[in-house]
Short mmCIF file of C-alpha atoms in Angstrom, two decimals:
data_model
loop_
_atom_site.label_atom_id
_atom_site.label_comp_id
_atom_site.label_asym_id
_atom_site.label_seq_id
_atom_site.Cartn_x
_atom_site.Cartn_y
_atom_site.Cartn_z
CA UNK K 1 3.77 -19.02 -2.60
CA UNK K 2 1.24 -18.50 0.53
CA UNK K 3 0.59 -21.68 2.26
CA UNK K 4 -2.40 -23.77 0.90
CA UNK K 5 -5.87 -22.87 2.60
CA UNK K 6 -5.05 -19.33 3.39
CA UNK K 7 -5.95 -16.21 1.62
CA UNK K 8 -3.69 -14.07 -0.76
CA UNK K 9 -1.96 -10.91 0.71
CA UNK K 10 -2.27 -8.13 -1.81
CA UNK K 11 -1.18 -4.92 -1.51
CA UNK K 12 -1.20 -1.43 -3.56
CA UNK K 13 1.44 1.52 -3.49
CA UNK K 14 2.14 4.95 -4.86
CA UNK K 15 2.70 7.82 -4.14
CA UNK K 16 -0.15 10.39 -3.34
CA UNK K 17 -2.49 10.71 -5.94
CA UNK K 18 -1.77 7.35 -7.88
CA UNK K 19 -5.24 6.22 -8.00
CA UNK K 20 -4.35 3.25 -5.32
CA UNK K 21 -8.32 3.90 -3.78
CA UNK K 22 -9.86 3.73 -6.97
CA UNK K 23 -8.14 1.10 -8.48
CA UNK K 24 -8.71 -1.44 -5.47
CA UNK K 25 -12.62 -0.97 -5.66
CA UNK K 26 -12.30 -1.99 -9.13
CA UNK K 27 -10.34 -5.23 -8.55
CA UNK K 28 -12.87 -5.52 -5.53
CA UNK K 29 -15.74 -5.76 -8.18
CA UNK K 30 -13.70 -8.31 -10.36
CA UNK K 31 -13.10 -10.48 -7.51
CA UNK K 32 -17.05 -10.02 -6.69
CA UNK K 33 -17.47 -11.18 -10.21
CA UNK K 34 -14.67 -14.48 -9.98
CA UNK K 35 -16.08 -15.68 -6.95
CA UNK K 36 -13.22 -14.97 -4.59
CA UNK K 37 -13.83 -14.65 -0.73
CA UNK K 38 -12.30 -11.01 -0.37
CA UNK K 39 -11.37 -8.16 1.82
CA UNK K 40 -10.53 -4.34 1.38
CA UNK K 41 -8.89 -1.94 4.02
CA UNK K 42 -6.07 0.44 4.47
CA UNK K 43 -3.12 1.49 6.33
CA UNK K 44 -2.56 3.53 8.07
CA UNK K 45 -6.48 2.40 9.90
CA UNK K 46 -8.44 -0.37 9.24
CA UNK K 47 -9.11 -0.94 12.49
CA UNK K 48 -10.13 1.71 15.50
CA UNK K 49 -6.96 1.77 17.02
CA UNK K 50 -5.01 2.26 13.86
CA UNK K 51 -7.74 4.88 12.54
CA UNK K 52 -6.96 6.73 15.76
CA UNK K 53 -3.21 6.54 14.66
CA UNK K 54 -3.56 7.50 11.71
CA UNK K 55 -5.86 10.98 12.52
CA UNK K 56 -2.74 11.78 14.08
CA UNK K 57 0.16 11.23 11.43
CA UNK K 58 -2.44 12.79 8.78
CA UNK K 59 -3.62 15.93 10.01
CA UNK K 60 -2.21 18.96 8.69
CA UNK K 61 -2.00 20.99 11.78
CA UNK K 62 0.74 18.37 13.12
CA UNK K 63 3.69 19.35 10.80
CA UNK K 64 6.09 19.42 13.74
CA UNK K 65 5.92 15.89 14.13
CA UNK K 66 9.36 14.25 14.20
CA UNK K 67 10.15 11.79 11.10
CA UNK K 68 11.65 9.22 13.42
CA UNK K 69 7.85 9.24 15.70
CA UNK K 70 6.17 9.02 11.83
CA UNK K 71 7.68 6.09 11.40
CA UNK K 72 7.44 4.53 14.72
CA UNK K 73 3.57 5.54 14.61
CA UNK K 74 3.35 3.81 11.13
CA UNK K 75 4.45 0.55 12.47
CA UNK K 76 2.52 0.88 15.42
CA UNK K 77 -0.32 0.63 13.40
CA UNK K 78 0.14 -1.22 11.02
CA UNK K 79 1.35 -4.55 14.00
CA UNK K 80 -2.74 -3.61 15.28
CA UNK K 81 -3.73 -3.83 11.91
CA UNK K 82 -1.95 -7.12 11.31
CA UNK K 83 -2.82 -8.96 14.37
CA UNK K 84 -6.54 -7.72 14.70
CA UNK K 85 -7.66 -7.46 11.28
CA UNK K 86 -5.31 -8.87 8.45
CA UNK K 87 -3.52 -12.07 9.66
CA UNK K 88 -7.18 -13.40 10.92
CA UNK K 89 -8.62 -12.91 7.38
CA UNK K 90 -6.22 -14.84 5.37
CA UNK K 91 -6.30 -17.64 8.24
CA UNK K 92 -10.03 -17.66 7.19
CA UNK K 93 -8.59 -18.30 3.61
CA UNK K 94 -10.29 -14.47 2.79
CA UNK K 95 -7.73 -12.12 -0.15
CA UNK K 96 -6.83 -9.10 1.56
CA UNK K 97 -6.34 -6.19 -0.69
CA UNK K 98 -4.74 -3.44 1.25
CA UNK K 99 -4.11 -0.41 0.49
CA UNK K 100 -0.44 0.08 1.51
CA UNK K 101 2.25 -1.59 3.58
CA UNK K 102 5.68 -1.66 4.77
CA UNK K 103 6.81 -0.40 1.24
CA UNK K 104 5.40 2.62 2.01
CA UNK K 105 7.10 3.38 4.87
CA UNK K 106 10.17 2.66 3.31
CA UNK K 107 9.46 4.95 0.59
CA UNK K 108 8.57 7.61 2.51
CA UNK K 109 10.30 7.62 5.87
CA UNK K 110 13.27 5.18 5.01
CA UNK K 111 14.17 7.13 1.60
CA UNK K 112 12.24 10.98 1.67
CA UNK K 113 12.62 11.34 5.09
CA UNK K 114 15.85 10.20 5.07
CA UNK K 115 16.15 8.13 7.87
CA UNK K 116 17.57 5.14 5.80
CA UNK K 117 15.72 2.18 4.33
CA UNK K 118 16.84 -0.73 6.28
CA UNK K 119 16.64 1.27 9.39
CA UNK K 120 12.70 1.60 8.70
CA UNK K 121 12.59 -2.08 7.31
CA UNK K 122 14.03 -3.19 10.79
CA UNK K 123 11.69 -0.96 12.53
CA UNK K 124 8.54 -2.61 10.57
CA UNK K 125 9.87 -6.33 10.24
CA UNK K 126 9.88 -6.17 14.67
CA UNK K 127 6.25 -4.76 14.20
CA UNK K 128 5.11 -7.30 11.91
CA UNK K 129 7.14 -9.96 12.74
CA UNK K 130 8.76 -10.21 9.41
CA UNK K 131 5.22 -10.57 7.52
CA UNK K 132 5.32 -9.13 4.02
CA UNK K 133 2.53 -9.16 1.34
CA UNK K 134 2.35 -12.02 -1.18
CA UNK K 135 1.97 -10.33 -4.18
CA UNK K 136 2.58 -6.00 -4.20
CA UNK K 137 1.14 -3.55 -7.03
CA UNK K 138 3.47 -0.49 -7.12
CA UNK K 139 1.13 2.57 -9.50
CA UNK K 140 4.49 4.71 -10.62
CA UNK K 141 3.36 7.92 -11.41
CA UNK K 142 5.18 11.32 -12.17
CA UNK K 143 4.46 13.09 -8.80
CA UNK K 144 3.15 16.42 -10.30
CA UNK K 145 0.81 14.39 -11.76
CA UNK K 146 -0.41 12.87 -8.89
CA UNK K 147 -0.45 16.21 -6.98
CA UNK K 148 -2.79 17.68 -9.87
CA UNK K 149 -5.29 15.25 -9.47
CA UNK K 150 -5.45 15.61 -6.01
CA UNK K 151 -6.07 19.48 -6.57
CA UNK K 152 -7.96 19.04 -9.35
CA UNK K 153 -10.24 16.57 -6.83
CA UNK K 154 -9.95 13.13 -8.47
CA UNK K 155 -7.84 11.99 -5.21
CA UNK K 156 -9.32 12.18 -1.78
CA UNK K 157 -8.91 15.06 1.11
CA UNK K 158 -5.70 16.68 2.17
CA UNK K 159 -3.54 15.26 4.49
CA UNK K 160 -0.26 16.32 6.25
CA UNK K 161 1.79 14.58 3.45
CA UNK K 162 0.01 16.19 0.64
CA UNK K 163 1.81 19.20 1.92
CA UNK K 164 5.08 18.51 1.52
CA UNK K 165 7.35 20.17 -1.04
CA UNK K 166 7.97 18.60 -4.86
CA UNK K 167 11.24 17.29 -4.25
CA UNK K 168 9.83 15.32 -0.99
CA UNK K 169 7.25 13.40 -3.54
CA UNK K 170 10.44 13.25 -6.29
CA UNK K 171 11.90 10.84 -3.59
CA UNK K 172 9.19 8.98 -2.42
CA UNK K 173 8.91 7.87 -5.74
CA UNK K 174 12.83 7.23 -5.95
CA UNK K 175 12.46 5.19 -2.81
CA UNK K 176 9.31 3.20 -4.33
CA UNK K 177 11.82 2.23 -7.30
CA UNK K 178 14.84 1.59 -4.95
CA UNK K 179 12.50 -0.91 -3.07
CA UNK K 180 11.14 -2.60 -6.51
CA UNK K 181 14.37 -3.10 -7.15
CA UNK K 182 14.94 -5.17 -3.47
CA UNK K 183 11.66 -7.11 -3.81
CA UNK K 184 11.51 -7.94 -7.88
CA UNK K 185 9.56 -11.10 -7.50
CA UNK K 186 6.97 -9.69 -5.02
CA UNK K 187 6.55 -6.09 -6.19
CA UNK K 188 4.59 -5.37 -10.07
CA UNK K 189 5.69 -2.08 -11.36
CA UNK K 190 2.48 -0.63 -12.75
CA UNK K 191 2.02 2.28 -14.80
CA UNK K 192 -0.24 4.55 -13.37
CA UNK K 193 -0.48 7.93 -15.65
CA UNK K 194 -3.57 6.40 -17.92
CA UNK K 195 -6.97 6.52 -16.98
CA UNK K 196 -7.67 5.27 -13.94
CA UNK K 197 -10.09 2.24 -15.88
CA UNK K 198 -7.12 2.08 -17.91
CA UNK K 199 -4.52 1.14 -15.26
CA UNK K 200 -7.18 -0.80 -13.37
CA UNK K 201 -7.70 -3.28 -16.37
CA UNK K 202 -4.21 -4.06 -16.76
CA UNK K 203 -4.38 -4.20 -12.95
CA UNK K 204 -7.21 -6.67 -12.79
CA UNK K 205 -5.64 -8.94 -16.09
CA UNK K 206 -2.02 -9.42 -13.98
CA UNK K 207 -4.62 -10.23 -10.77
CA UNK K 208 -6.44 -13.10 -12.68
CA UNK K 209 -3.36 -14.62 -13.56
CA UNK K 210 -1.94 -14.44 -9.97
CA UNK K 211 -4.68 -15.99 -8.47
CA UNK K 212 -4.65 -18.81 -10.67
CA UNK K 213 -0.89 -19.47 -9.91
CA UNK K 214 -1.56 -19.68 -6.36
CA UNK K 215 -4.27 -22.32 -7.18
CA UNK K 216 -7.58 -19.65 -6.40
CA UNK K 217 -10.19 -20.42 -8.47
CA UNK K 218 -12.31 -17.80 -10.92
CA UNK K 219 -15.43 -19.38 -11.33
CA UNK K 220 -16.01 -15.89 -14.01
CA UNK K 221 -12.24 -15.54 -15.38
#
C-alpha cells in the first residue's frame, strides 16, 4: 500500500499498438468524474529533458543505436522524469497515471533485446532508486494486432521501434508475461484485443476498486 497522504502510482504497458494512450484518457475522464486529484504523462518525456531523450531513442533514422545505450538512455530519463515531475506529484497527494515504466524496459531491452532482465532491472532500480509503481495495467495483445492498428492509423506516428521485425514484438510480449509473472501482486494482466471502450471499461471498473482499497475516495463511483 502507498503511504497515507500521497497519491497513487499507476502505470500502463503493452506493447506497441495496445491502446495504452487511449485507454489512459479514458480513465483520466473517470477520475475527472470521481473527484480524484490526477495526473497524466509518459515515458519516455514528460518533462523537457526526457522529451529531448526520447526524440533520440524514437526516431527512425537512428537504427544503429546500440541496445545497451537504449537502455541506459531509458533510465536516464525516466530518473528526470521521476525526480522533476512524478515523485513531486504524489508528494502533493496527486494519482499519476503514466504511460509506461521500468516494465517496459524490461520487456523490451532486458528480454527482446536480449540483454537480460535483471541486468536492465539493476540498471533502472540505480536510476530510480528502487521506486516502482503502486498498482501496473499490463494491455496483452497479439503483436500483429497491435502492428495493424498502428498501420491501419488507430495508434499514433512511427517510431524507431515500430520498425522492428515480428519476432522482436513476439518477445516483447514474452518479456511483458515473464515480468507479470515476477510482480503478480502489482502488475493486472489486461486483455487488450476488444474495443478500445471495451478494454477501457474493464480498465476503469478494476481502477474504482483500487482506489477504494487504498482509502481514495469517489465522490461519483
Amino acid at each position: 500500500m502507498n503511504q497515507k497522504g500521497r497519491g497513487l502510482f499507476i502505470t500502463l504497458e503493452g506493447g506497441e499498438g495496445s491502446g495504452k494512450t487511449t485507454v489512459i484518457q479514458q480513465l483520466a475522464t473517470a477520475l475527472d468524474e470521481w473527484g480524484v486529484s490526477y495526473m497524466t504523462t509518459r515515458e519516455p518525456g514528460g518533462i523537457d529533458i526526457a522529451e529531448q531523450i526520447r526524440s533520440l531513442i524514437l526516431n527512425p533514422s537512428n537504427t544503429a543505436m546500440d541496445g545497451r545505450t537504449e537502455a541506459l538512455l531509458y533510465a536516464a530519463a525516466r530518473r528526470q522524469h521521476l525526480v522533476e515531475k512524478v515523485e513531486p506529484a504524489l508528494e502533493q497527494g496527486i494519482t499519476v497515471l503514466c504511460d509506461r515504466f521500468i516494465d517496459s524496459s524490461l520487456a523490451y531491452q532486458g528480454y527482446a533485446r536480449g540483454l537480460g532482465i535483471e541486468e536492465v532491472l539493476a540498471i533502472n532500480s540505480f536510476a530510480t532508486n528502487g521506486k516502482l509503481p503502486d498498482v501496473t495495467f499490463y494491455m496483452d495483445i497479439e503483436p500483429e494486432i497491435g502492428l495493424e492498428r498502428i498501420a491501419a492509423g488507430q495508434g499514433r506516428e512511427i517510431n524507431r521501434l515500430d520498425l522492428e521485425g515480428i519476432n522482436f514484438h513476439r518477445h516483447v510480449r514474452e518479456g511483458y508475461q515473464m515480468v507479470a509473472k515476477m510482480y503478480p501482486e502489482r502488475i493486472r494482466i489486461i486483455d487488450a484485443s476488444g474495443t478500445k471502450e471495451e478494454v477501457a471499461a474493464g480498465i476503469k471498473s478494476e481502477l474504482a476498486a483500487i482506489l477504494k482499497d487504498f482509502d481514495l475516495s469517489l465522490s461519483n463511483s
